Coordinates of C-alpha atoms and ligand atoms in Angstrom, one line a residue:
M1 CA -44.4 -4.6 -8.9
A2 CA -44.5 -3.5 -5.2
V3 CA -42.0 -6.3 -4.4
R4 CA -39.7 -5.3 -7.0
T5 CA -39.8 -1.6 -6.0
S6 CA -39.0 -2.5 -2.4
W7 CA -36.1 -4.8 -3.5
T8 CA -34.8 -1.8 -5.6
W9 CA -35.1 0.5 -2.7
A10 CA -33.4 -2.1 -0.5
F11 CA -30.6 -2.4 -3.1
F12 CA -30.0 1.4 -3.3
L13 CA -30.2 1.7 0.5
L14 CA -27.4 -0.9 0.7
L15 CA -25.4 1.0 -1.9
A16 CA -26.0 4.2 -0.1
T17 CA -24.8 2.7 3.2
M18 CA -21.8 1.3 1.5
A19 CA -21.2 4.6 -0.2
A20 CA -20.9 6.4 3.2
F21 CA -17.6 4.4 3.7
S22 CA -16.5 4.6 0.1
L23 CA -15.9 8.2 -0.8
P24 CA -12.3 8.7 -1.8
A25 CA -11.9 10.8 1.4
A26 CA -11.9 7.5 3.3
A27 CA -8.8 6.5 1.2
A28 CA -9.0 2.9 1.9
T29 CA -7.0 1.0 -0.7
H30 CA -8.4 -2.2 -2.5
L31 CA -11.8 -2.1 -0.8
V32 CA -13.6 -5.1 -2.0
F33 CA -17.4 -4.8 -2.3
A34 CA -18.1 -8.5 -2.6
D35 CA -21.7 -7.9 -3.6
L36 CA -20.8 -5.4 -6.3
Q37 CA -17.7 -6.4 -8.0
S38 CA -19.2 -8.6 -10.6
L39 CA -22.3 -6.4 -11.2
Q40 CA -22.2 -5.8 -14.9
A41 CA -23.4 -2.4 -15.9
E42 CA -26.4 -2.9 -18.0
H43 CA -26.9 0.8 -18.5
V44 CA -24.2 3.3 -18.9
D45 CA -25.0 7.0 -17.9
D46 CA -23.1 9.2 -20.3
T47 CA -24.1 12.5 -18.8
L48 CA -20.7 13.2 -17.2
R49 CA -18.5 11.0 -19.1
T50 CA -15.5 12.7 -20.6
G51 CA -15.1 13.5 -24.2
F52 CA -11.3 13.9 -24.8
H53 CA -9.9 12.2 -21.6
F54 CA -9.3 8.4 -21.8
Q55 CA -12.1 6.2 -20.5
P56 CA -13.2 2.8 -21.6
P57 CA -16.9 2.4 -22.5
K58 CA -17.9 1.2 -19.0
H59 CA -16.8 -0.2 -15.6
W60 CA -14.1 0.6 -13.2
I61 CA -10.5 1.8 -14.2
N62 CA -7.6 2.8 -11.9
D63 CA -3.8 3.0 -12.3
P64 CA -2.3 3.5 -15.8
N65 CA 0.2 0.6 -16.4
G66 CA 3.2 -0.3 -18.6
V67 CA 2.7 2.9 -20.7
M68 CA 5.2 2.7 -23.5
Y69 CA 6.0 3.9 -27.1
Y70 CA 6.8 1.0 -29.4
K71 CA 7.4 1.0 -33.1
G72 CA 5.2 4.2 -33.7
V73 CA 2.3 3.0 -31.4
Y74 CA 1.6 4.2 -28.0
H75 CA 0.4 1.5 -25.6
L76 CA -1.7 2.3 -22.6
F77 CA -2.4 -0.6 -20.2
Y78 CA -4.6 0.2 -17.2
Q79 CA -6.1 -1.5 -14.1
Y80 CA -9.6 -2.6 -15.0
N81 CA -12.5 -4.4 -13.7
P82 CA -14.2 -6.2 -16.7
K83 CA -17.2 -7.1 -14.5
A84 CA -18.3 -3.9 -12.7
A85 CA -17.9 -0.3 -11.9
V86 CA -16.1 -1.0 -8.5
W87 CA -12.6 -2.0 -7.8
G88 CA -11.9 -5.9 -8.2
N89 CA -11.4 -8.7 -10.7
I90 CA -8.3 -6.6 -11.8
V91 CA -6.8 -7.1 -15.1
W92 CA -4.5 -5.2 -17.4
A93 CA -6.8 -3.7 -20.1
H94 CA -5.0 -2.4 -23.3
A95 CA -5.6 0.5 -25.7
V96 CA -3.3 1.7 -28.5
S97 CA -3.0 5.1 -30.2
T98 CA -0.7 6.7 -32.8
D99 CA -1.3 10.1 -31.4
L100 CA -2.2 9.9 -27.7
V101 CA -5.6 11.3 -28.6
D102 CA -7.6 8.6 -30.4
W103 CA -7.6 5.2 -29.0
V104 CA -8.4 1.6 -30.2
M105 CA -9.5 -0.6 -27.3
L106 CA -8.1 -4.1 -27.4
E107 CA -8.8 -7.3 -25.3
P108 CA -7.2 -7.2 -21.9
A109 CA -3.4 -8.0 -22.3
I110 CA -2.9 -9.7 -18.9
S111 CA -5.6 -11.5 -16.9
P112 CA -5.4 -13.8 -13.9
S113 CA -4.6 -17.3 -15.2
A114 CA -1.8 -19.0 -13.3
P115 CA -0.9 -19.7 -9.7
F116 CA 1.3 -16.6 -9.5
D117 CA -1.5 -14.1 -10.6
V118 CA -4.7 -16.0 -10.0
N119 CA -6.0 -13.4 -7.5
G120 CA -5.3 -10.3 -9.5
C121 CA -2.8 -8.6 -12.1
W122 CA -2.0 -5.4 -10.4
S123 CA 0.2 -2.5 -11.5
G124 CA 3.5 -2.6 -13.1
S125 CA 5.7 -1.3 -15.9
A126 CA 7.1 -1.9 -19.4
T127 CA 10.7 -2.0 -20.3
V128 CA 12.1 -2.1 -24.0
L129 CA 15.1 -4.5 -24.0
P130 CA 18.2 -3.8 -26.1
D131 CA 17.2 -6.4 -28.6
G132 CA 13.9 -4.3 -29.2
R133 CA 11.6 -6.7 -27.3
P134 CA 9.3 -5.1 -24.8
V135 CA 8.8 -6.9 -21.5
I136 CA 6.1 -6.2 -18.8
M137 CA 6.8 -6.7 -15.2
Y138 CA 3.6 -6.6 -13.1
T139 CA 2.4 -7.5 -9.7
G140 CA 0.5 -10.8 -9.4
I141 CA -1.5 -11.8 -6.4
N142 CA -0.8 -15.5 -6.0
E143 CA -2.8 -18.4 -4.6
Q144 CA -1.6 -17.5 -1.0
D145 CA -2.7 -13.9 -1.7
Q146 CA 0.9 -12.8 -1.6
Q147 CA 2.2 -10.0 -4.0
V148 CA 4.8 -11.3 -6.4
Q149 CA 6.4 -9.9 -9.5
N150 CA 5.9 -11.6 -12.8
V151 CA 7.1 -11.0 -16.4
A152 CA 5.1 -11.1 -19.6
Y153 CA 6.3 -11.0 -23.2
P154 CA 4.5 -10.2 -26.5
K155 CA 3.5 -13.4 -28.4
D156 CA 4.0 -12.0 -31.8
L157 CA 6.3 -9.1 -32.2
S158 CA 5.1 -8.6 -35.9
D159 CA 1.7 -7.6 -34.6
P160 CA 1.9 -3.8 -34.4
Y161 CA -0.7 -3.8 -31.7
L162 CA 1.1 -6.4 -29.5
R163 CA -2.4 -7.9 -28.6
E164 CA -1.2 -11.1 -27.0
W165 CA 1.1 -11.4 -24.0
V166 CA 2.7 -14.7 -22.7
K167 CA 3.6 -15.4 -19.2
P168 CA 6.6 -17.6 -18.9
D169 CA 6.2 -20.6 -16.5
Y170 CA 9.2 -19.5 -14.6
N171 CA 7.1 -16.8 -13.1
P172 CA 7.3 -15.3 -10.4
V173 CA 10.6 -13.7 -10.9
I174 CA 10.7 -11.8 -7.8
A175 CA 8.9 -13.2 -4.6
P176 CA 8.9 -11.5 -1.2
D177 CA 11.8 -12.7 0.9
A178 CA 11.4 -13.6 4.6
G179 CA 11.2 -10.2 6.3
V180 CA 9.3 -8.5 3.4
N181 CA 5.6 -7.8 4.0
A182 CA 4.1 -10.0 1.3
S183 CA 0.8 -7.9 1.2
A184 CA 2.8 -4.7 0.6
F185 CA 5.2 -5.4 -2.1
R186 CA 4.1 -4.3 -5.4
D187 CA 4.2 -2.0 -8.6
P188 CA 7.6 -2.6 -10.1
T189 CA 9.1 0.4 -12.0
T190 CA 10.3 0.3 -15.6
A191 CA 13.9 -1.2 -15.4
W192 CA 17.0 0.7 -16.2
Q193 CA 20.4 -0.7 -17.1
G194 CA 23.7 0.6 -15.7
P195 CA 27.0 0.9 -17.6
D196 CA 27.8 -2.5 -16.0
G197 CA 24.9 -4.0 -18.1
V198 CA 23.0 -5.0 -14.9
W199 CA 19.3 -4.2 -14.9
R200 CA 17.8 -2.5 -11.9
L201 CA 14.2 -1.7 -10.8
V202 CA 12.5 -0.8 -7.7
I203 CA 9.3 -2.2 -6.1
G204 CA 7.1 -0.3 -3.6
T205 CA 6.9 -1.7 0.0
K206 CA 7.0 -0.8 3.6
D207 CA 8.5 -1.7 6.9
N208 CA 6.0 -0.8 9.6
H209 CA 5.3 2.9 8.8
R210 CA 8.4 3.4 6.6
G211 CA 7.8 3.4 2.9
L212 CA 10.5 1.7 0.8
A213 CA 11.6 1.5 -2.8
A214 CA 13.2 -1.8 -2.6
L215 CA 15.9 -2.2 -5.4
Y216 CA 16.4 -5.4 -7.3
R217 CA 19.0 -6.4 -9.8
S218 CA 19.4 -8.8 -12.7
R219 CA 21.7 -9.7 -15.6
D220 CA 19.0 -11.6 -17.6
F221 CA 15.6 -10.1 -16.5
K222 CA 14.8 -13.5 -15.3
R223 CA 16.9 -14.0 -12.0
W224 CA 16.6 -11.0 -9.8
A225 CA 18.4 -10.4 -6.5
P226 CA 17.5 -7.9 -3.9
A227 CA 20.1 -5.2 -3.2
R228 CA 21.2 -4.7 0.3
R229 CA 19.9 -1.2 0.6
A230 CA 16.6 0.4 -0.6
L231 CA 17.0 3.0 -3.3
H232 CA 15.1 5.4 -1.2
S233 CA 12.7 5.4 1.9
G234 CA 10.6 7.7 3.9
D235 CA 8.4 7.8 7.0
T236 CA 5.1 8.1 5.1
G237 CA 3.5 4.6 5.1
M238 CA 3.2 2.2 2.2
W239 CA 4.8 3.4 -1.0
E240 CA 2.8 2.5 -4.1
C241 CA 3.6 3.0 -7.8
P242 CA 7.2 4.3 -7.4
D243 CA 8.8 5.9 -10.6
F244 CA 12.4 6.7 -11.1
Y245 CA 13.7 8.3 -14.3
P246 CA 16.3 10.7 -15.6
V247 CA 15.4 14.3 -16.7
T248 CA 17.1 17.1 -18.3
S249 CA 16.2 20.7 -18.5
P250 CA 16.0 21.8 -22.2
G251 CA 18.6 24.6 -22.9
V252 CA 20.2 24.4 -19.5
D253 CA 23.5 22.8 -18.9
S254 CA 22.5 21.6 -15.4
G255 CA 23.5 18.0 -16.0
R256 CA 21.2 15.2 -15.6
K257 CA 18.9 14.8 -12.7
H258 CA 17.0 11.8 -11.7
V259 CA 13.3 12.1 -10.5
F260 CA 11.9 9.9 -7.7
K261 CA 8.2 9.7 -7.3
V262 CA 5.9 7.7 -5.0
S263 CA 2.2 7.5 -4.5
L264 CA 1.3 7.5 -0.8
D265 CA -1.3 4.9 0.2
L266 CA -2.0 6.6 3.4
T267 CA -2.8 10.1 2.1
R268 CA -3.5 9.2 -1.6
Y269 CA -1.3 12.0 -2.7
E270 CA 2.0 11.6 -4.6
Y271 CA 5.2 13.5 -4.0
Y272 CA 8.5 13.7 -5.9
T273 CA 12.0 14.7 -5.4
F274 CA 14.9 14.9 -7.8
G275 CA 18.6 14.6 -7.3
D276 CA 21.7 12.7 -8.1
Y277 CA 21.9 9.0 -8.8
D278 CA 25.2 7.0 -8.8
Y279 CA 25.1 3.9 -10.7
A280 CA 28.2 2.6 -9.2
T281 CA 26.8 2.5 -5.7
D282 CA 23.0 2.6 -6.7
T283 CA 22.5 5.6 -4.4
Y284 CA 20.0 8.3 -4.9
V285 CA 20.4 11.6 -3.1
P286 CA 17.6 14.1 -3.4
D287 CA 18.6 17.8 -3.9
P288 CA 18.9 19.1 -0.3
S289 CA 16.7 22.0 -1.2
L290 CA 13.6 19.8 -1.7
A291 CA 11.2 18.5 0.9
D292 CA 11.3 14.8 1.0
G293 CA 8.1 13.5 2.5
N294 CA 4.4 14.6 2.9
E295 CA 5.5 18.3 2.3
G296 CA 7.2 17.3 -1.0
L297 CA 6.5 18.8 -4.5
R298 CA 3.6 17.2 -6.2
Y299 CA 3.0 16.5 -9.9
D300 CA -0.6 17.6 -9.3
Y301 CA -2.3 19.1 -6.1
G302 CA -5.7 17.6 -6.9
N303 CA -7.1 14.1 -7.6
F304 CA -4.2 12.5 -9.4
Y305 CA -2.8 9.1 -8.3
A306 CA -0.7 6.1 -9.3
S307 CA 0.9 8.0 -12.0
K308 CA 3.7 6.7 -14.3
T309 CA 5.9 8.3 -17.0
F310 CA 7.4 6.7 -20.1
L311 CA 10.0 8.0 -22.5
D312 CA 8.5 8.8 -25.8
A313 CA 11.4 7.9 -28.0
G314 CA 9.6 9.2 -31.2
K315 CA 9.3 12.6 -29.9
Q316 CA 12.1 12.7 -27.4
R317 CA 10.0 13.7 -24.5
R318 CA 9.0 12.2 -21.2
V319 CA 5.1 11.8 -20.9
L320 CA 3.2 11.5 -17.6
W321 CA 0.0 9.6 -17.2
G322 CA -2.1 9.6 -13.9
W323 CA -5.5 8.2 -12.7
A324 CA -8.3 10.5 -11.6
N325 CA -10.6 8.6 -9.3
E326 CA -14.2 9.5 -8.9
S327 CA -15.2 11.7 -6.0
D328 CA -18.8 10.8 -6.0
S329 CA -20.2 7.7 -4.1
T330 CA -19.9 4.0 -4.9
A331 CA -23.6 3.9 -5.3
D332 CA -23.3 6.7 -8.0
D333 CA -20.6 4.8 -9.8
V334 CA -22.7 1.6 -9.9
R335 CA -25.7 3.7 -11.2
K336 CA -23.4 5.4 -13.8
G337 CA -21.9 2.1 -14.9
W338 CA -18.5 3.7 -14.9
A339 CA -15.8 4.9 -12.6
G340 CA -12.2 6.4 -13.1
V341 CA -10.6 8.4 -15.9
Q342 CA -7.2 8.9 -17.0
A343 CA -5.8 12.4 -16.9
I344 CA -4.6 14.1 -20.1
P345 CA -1.1 12.7 -21.0
R346 CA 1.4 15.5 -20.0
K347 CA 4.8 16.4 -21.2
I348 CA 7.1 16.7 -18.1
W349 CA 10.5 18.3 -17.8
L350 CA 12.8 19.9 -15.3
A351 CA 12.1 23.8 -15.1
P352 CA 15.1 25.8 -16.4
D353 CA 15.8 27.3 -12.9
G354 CA 16.1 23.6 -11.7
K355 CA 13.7 24.2 -8.8
Q356 CA 10.8 21.9 -9.9
L357 CA 9.2 19.8 -12.7
M358 CA 7.0 21.5 -15.3
Q359 CA 4.1 19.8 -17.1
W360 CA 1.9 20.7 -20.1
P361 CA -0.8 18.6 -21.9
V362 CA 0.9 16.9 -24.9
A363 CA 0.5 19.2 -28.0
E364 CA -1.5 16.5 -29.9
I365 CA -4.7 17.2 -27.9
E366 CA -4.7 20.7 -29.6
S367 CA -5.8 18.8 -32.7
L368 CA -9.2 18.5 -31.0
R369 CA -9.7 22.3 -30.7
G370 CA -12.7 23.6 -32.7
K371 CA -14.5 26.8 -32.4
H372 CA -12.3 29.6 -31.0
V373 CA -13.3 32.6 -28.8
N374 CA -10.7 35.3 -28.2
I375 CA -10.9 38.1 -25.5
T376 CA -8.1 40.7 -25.4
D377 CA -7.5 43.3 -22.7
K378 CA -10.7 43.1 -20.8
L379 CA -10.8 44.8 -17.4
V380 CA -12.5 42.9 -14.7
R381 CA -13.3 45.2 -11.8
G382 CA -13.1 44.0 -8.3
G383 CA -16.4 42.3 -7.3
S384 CA -17.4 41.7 -10.9
Y385 CA -17.6 38.9 -13.5
F386 CA -18.4 38.3 -17.1
E387 CA -19.4 35.4 -19.3
V388 CA -17.2 34.0 -22.0
T389 CA -19.8 33.4 -24.8
G390 CA -19.5 32.0 -28.1
L391 CA -18.5 28.4 -27.3
T392 CA -20.7 25.7 -28.5
T393 CA -19.6 23.3 -25.7
P394 CA -18.3 25.1 -22.6
A395 CA -18.6 21.8 -20.9
Q396 CA -16.0 20.3 -23.2
A397 CA -13.4 23.0 -23.7
D398 CA -9.8 24.1 -23.5
V399 CA -9.3 27.6 -22.0
E400 CA -6.0 29.5 -21.9
A401 CA -5.9 32.9 -20.1
S402 CA -3.4 35.4 -18.9
F403 CA -4.5 37.6 -15.9
Q404 CA -2.7 40.9 -15.1
V405 CA -3.0 42.3 -11.6
M406 CA -3.7 46.0 -11.8
D407 CA -2.9 46.9 -8.2
L408 CA -0.4 44.5 -6.5
G409 CA -0.3 47.0 -3.6
K410 CA -3.7 45.7 -2.6
A411 CA -2.3 42.2 -1.8
E412 CA -3.1 41.1 1.7
P413 CA -0.3 40.0 4.0
F414 CA 0.5 36.3 4.2
D415 CA -0.6 35.4 7.7
P416 CA 2.7 34.1 9.2
A417 CA 0.5 31.3 10.9
W418 CA -0.1 29.9 7.3
R419 CA 3.6 29.1 6.9
A420 CA 3.2 26.1 8.8
V421 CA 0.2 24.9 7.0
D422 CA -0.3 23.8 3.2
A423 CA -1.8 25.6 0.5
E424 CA -4.9 23.4 0.6
T425 CA -5.7 24.6 4.3
V426 CA -5.3 28.3 3.2
C427 CA -7.6 27.8 0.3
A428 CA -10.1 26.0 2.2
A429 CA -10.1 28.8 4.7
R430 CA -10.3 31.4 1.9
G431 CA -12.4 29.9 -0.8
A432 CA -13.6 31.4 -4.1
D433 CA -16.4 33.5 -2.3
A434 CA -14.1 35.0 0.4
K435 CA -13.3 38.5 -0.8
G436 CA -9.6 39.4 -0.9
G437 CA -7.2 42.2 -1.8
V438 CA -5.7 40.6 -4.9
G439 CA -8.0 37.8 -5.9
P440 CA -9.6 35.4 -5.8
F441 CA -9.8 35.8 -9.5
G442 CA -10.1 33.3 -12.3
L443 CA -12.6 30.9 -13.9
W444 CA -16.0 29.7 -12.9
V445 CA -16.5 26.6 -15.0
L446 CA -19.3 24.1 -15.5
A447 CA -21.6 26.9 -14.2
S448 CA -25.4 26.7 -14.3
D449 CA -27.7 29.5 -15.6
E450 CA -28.5 30.8 -12.2
L451 CA -24.7 30.5 -11.3
K452 CA -25.5 28.3 -8.3
E453 CA -23.6 25.4 -9.7
R454 CA -20.0 26.4 -10.5
T455 CA -16.5 25.2 -9.8
A456 CA -13.9 28.0 -9.3
V457 CA -10.3 27.7 -10.5
F458 CA -8.6 30.8 -9.2
F459 CA -5.6 32.8 -7.8
R460 CA -5.0 34.7 -4.7
V461 CA -1.9 36.9 -4.3
F462 CA -0.3 37.6 -0.9
K463 CA 2.4 39.9 0.3
R464 CA 5.0 38.1 2.1
D465 CA 6.6 39.4 5.3
D466 CA 9.8 37.8 5.0
G467 CA 10.9 39.8 2.0
A468 CA 10.4 37.0 -0.4
K469 CA 8.3 37.3 -3.5
H470 CA 4.7 37.4 -3.3
A471 CA 2.9 34.1 -2.5
I472 CA 0.6 33.0 -5.3
L473 CA -2.0 30.5 -4.3
M474 CA -3.8 28.5 -7.0
C475 CA -7.0 26.8 -5.9
N476 CA -9.8 24.6 -7.1
D477 CA -12.9 25.2 -5.1
P478 CA -15.7 22.6 -5.8
S479 CA -17.8 23.6 -2.9
R480 CA -20.6 24.9 -5.2
S481 CA -19.9 22.5 -8.0
S482 CA -23.2 20.6 -7.7
Y483 CA -26.6 20.4 -6.2
A484 CA -26.2 16.6 -5.7
D485 CA -25.6 15.3 -2.2
N486 CA -23.1 12.7 -1.1
L487 CA -20.2 14.1 -3.0
Y488 CA -16.6 14.4 -1.8
K489 CA -15.7 18.1 -2.6
P490 CA -12.3 18.7 -1.3
T491 CA -10.6 22.1 -2.0
F492 CA -7.3 21.5 -3.8
A493 CA -4.5 24.0 -3.9
G494 CA -0.8 24.6 -4.5
F495 CA 1.5 27.6 -4.6
V496 CA 2.7 28.7 -8.0
D497 CA 6.3 29.9 -8.2
V498 CA 5.8 33.0 -10.3
D499 CA 7.4 36.4 -9.5
I500 CA 4.3 38.4 -10.1
A501 CA 6.0 41.7 -9.2
A502 CA 8.3 41.0 -12.2
T503 CA 6.0 39.5 -14.7
G504 CA 2.8 41.3 -13.6
K505 CA 0.8 38.2 -15.0
I506 CA -0.3 34.9 -14.1
P507 CA -1.3 32.3 -16.7
L508 CA -3.9 29.7 -16.4
R509 CA -4.9 26.8 -18.7
T510 CA -8.0 24.7 -17.8
L511 CA -9.2 21.6 -19.6
I512 CA -13.0 21.3 -18.9
D513 CA -14.5 17.8 -19.7
H514 CA -17.9 17.3 -18.2
S515 CA -16.7 15.9 -14.8
M516 CA -13.0 16.8 -15.2
V517 CA -11.5 20.2 -14.4
E518 CA -7.8 19.9 -15.1
S519 CA -5.8 23.1 -14.7
F520 CA -2.2 24.3 -15.2
G521 CA -1.1 27.4 -13.6
G522 CA 2.1 29.5 -14.3
H523 CA 2.7 27.7 -17.7
G524 CA 2.7 24.4 -16.1
K525 CA 4.4 25.0 -12.8
T526 CA 1.3 23.9 -10.8
A527 CA -1.3 21.5 -11.8
I528 CA -4.7 20.6 -10.1
L529 CA -7.2 18.1 -11.3
S530 CA -10.5 18.0 -9.8
R531 CA -13.7 15.8 -10.5
V532 CA -17.0 17.5 -10.2
Y533 CA -20.7 16.3 -10.9
P534 CA -22.9 19.2 -11.9
T535 CA -26.5 18.5 -12.3
K536 CA -27.7 21.5 -14.3
A537 CA -24.4 22.7 -15.8
V538 CA -24.3 19.7 -18.1
G539 CA -23.9 19.4 -21.8
D540 CA -24.9 22.4 -23.7
K541 CA -26.4 24.1 -20.5
A542 CA -22.8 24.5 -18.9
R543 CA -21.5 28.0 -19.1
L544 CA -18.0 29.6 -18.5
F545 CA -17.2 32.9 -16.7
V546 CA -14.3 35.0 -15.6
F547 CA -14.7 36.3 -12.1
N548 CA -12.8 38.8 -9.7
N549 CA -13.7 38.8 -6.0
G550 CA -10.7 40.8 -4.9
E551 CA -10.4 44.5 -4.4
S552 CA -7.8 45.0 -7.1
D553 CA -9.0 45.3 -10.7
V554 CA -7.6 42.5 -13.0
K555 CA -7.1 42.5 -16.7
V556 CA -7.6 39.6 -18.7
N557 CA -4.8 40.2 -21.3
N558 CA -5.6 37.5 -23.6
L559 CA -8.1 34.6 -23.3
N560 CA -8.4 31.8 -25.9
A561 CA -11.2 29.4 -25.4
Y562 CA -11.8 26.4 -27.7
D563 CA -14.5 23.9 -28.2
M564 CA -13.0 20.5 -27.9
R565 CA -14.2 17.7 -30.2
S566 CA -14.4 14.3 -28.6
A567 CA -11.5 11.9 -29.1
K568 CA -12.3 8.7 -31.0
I569 CA -12.1 5.9 -28.5
R570 CA -13.4 2.7 -30.2
Ligands
DQQ601 N1 -3.5 0.0 -7.4 C1 -3.0 -1.4 -7.9 C2 -1.9 -1.6 -7.0 C3 -1.4 -0.2 -6.7 C4 -2.6 0.5 -6.4 C5 -4.1 -2.3 -7.6 C6 -2.5 2.0 -6.5 O1 -1.0 -2.4 -7.7 O2 -0.6 -0.3 -5.5 O3 -5.2 -2.0 -8.5 O4 -3.7 2.6 -6.9

C-alpha cells in the first residue's frame, strides 16, 4: 500500500511539474507529453463537464474540422486523441446532428493509416463538389514528419451519416515545395470555385516571422498548383486554420464582402478582416478602415481558437464553430479524463453598418430552455447587488439582460494612455472589484454561497476626450472564479461598439455551462468565452447575481434567465 501511495504521489508530482509548463498561457502548440498521450482515462470526472456544449464522453479534443451541412445532416469532425486527455494520436472524430443541439457520436472518420498521414491527421475542411459529393482536405503528417495535404471521399454516399471515408492512393495532393517550411504548412480551407471553373483554397504557413495564406489552384481537386502570390500575409508568425468566405449584410445593399480569418499560433488569438476579393487576379484587399494584424477585430476576445465556418445551405446562414481549450493544468485534465469543448455554434453575419461581424448562438439551442425567470425594471443602486433566484440550474443557464445606465454623466474619462493598449489591459487594471463611475455592472455567474467564488461578466463606460462616442468595455474577470490553485485566469475584454448616449442600454447574453461562460455583448457585437473551474459553485450550489460596482445606478430593464436542459450526446 505504502509503495502504491508513493508511486501515486510521484506520478502526480510529475504531472504537477509538467503542468507548470502546460497551462494555455504558455501557448506552445502541439506539446507532446510522451508519457501521458496514451493514458486512457479510466474515470471521468463529470463535475465541470458541460451540459449543452459539445464534448465527447472523454479525452482530449481541439479544433473543429470539416464542418458541413449535407443532405439534412450537420457533420462535425474534430481533432481528437482517442487514447488520452492530452494532445496527441490525433484523428478526425466525427459526430452528426440534425439540429446542431443533439449529437450522435460516430467512429473516427479519418485516422492515421498511410505513409501520407501515419503521424497524424490534422486540421482541414470539407467542400461539397458540384456533383453533390463532399470531399475532405486535411493535413497529414507523413513518414518524414512533413505536413502534406490529403483528400478523403465518403465510401458510401447513400449512408446519411457518411460514416466511412476513403483516402485515395494518389495522396498527398499537395506537398510542400522546396522553399516551403514543411513543419508549418497546414489546415487547408474549404475550396471555392471561380467563374473560370478553377478551384482555389488556402493553406496556413509562414516564412520566418511572416504568416502566409498560401493559395493553391486545381481544375480537378486532384492536381493542385501553387499560385505565385499568397492570398494574404502578415507579420504575425505562423498562421493556423485560415478561413475565407463571402458574407452579406441582411437588408443592406453593401455588396458582397469576403472575410479572411487566421488563428495566430504565437498569441493563440484569432483576428479577421473583410474586404474585396477579385477572382480574376485572386487578390484580397481588406477594407482600409480595418486593423490587419494583432490589433485586428476578433470573433471572440476570450478562449476561442482554431475556428471554422460553414455555409448552412438549409437555413441560408453561415455558422461559426470554435474550440475552447482548458485553462486548468494538464494534471487536472488527466485527473478529469477530458479536455476541450466546442463553443456554441454561432450564426455569423456582417453588421448592417458594415463595420464588423456579428454573432449569435444558433436559434436551435433555445429549444433547450426550461424554467424561465423574468425581472423587469429593477434598479440596482451603485455598490449593490441582488440574486436572480428561481432557476433550478444556474450552473447550466441562458441569461439575457438589458442594462440601462441612469446617469451617464458619471462616466469616468477614458485615460488617453489607454488608447495605445488593448481592452484586456484596461480590464485587467480595472477588474470587477474596482469601483468606477459607470460600471462595473453586470453578472456574477457560477457564484458560491459566500460569494467568494464568482466569475464577473461586466461593462464599464468611459467618456472619451476625443469627441467620439463613449467607450464601452466588456470584460470577463475570472480572478475570483475558483478556490483551486494552478489555474490560468486571464481577464478577457473587448470594446462594444454601442452608442450608449443614443440607446441608453447595453444588452448582454451569457451562456453558463458549468465550466464555460460564453457571453455576447451589444446583441452579438462582442463575444467573450471563458473557462472557469469553481470548487463550491458547482451543480445545484451555483448561484447567479446582478451587481453594480459603479457610482451611477443601473436599471435592469429586462432580464430573462432560463434553465438549460442538457443536449443529448450519445
Ligand atoms: N491544431 C491542429 C493543427 C492546427 C492546430 C493539430 C490549431 O492542424 O494548426 O491538432 O489548433
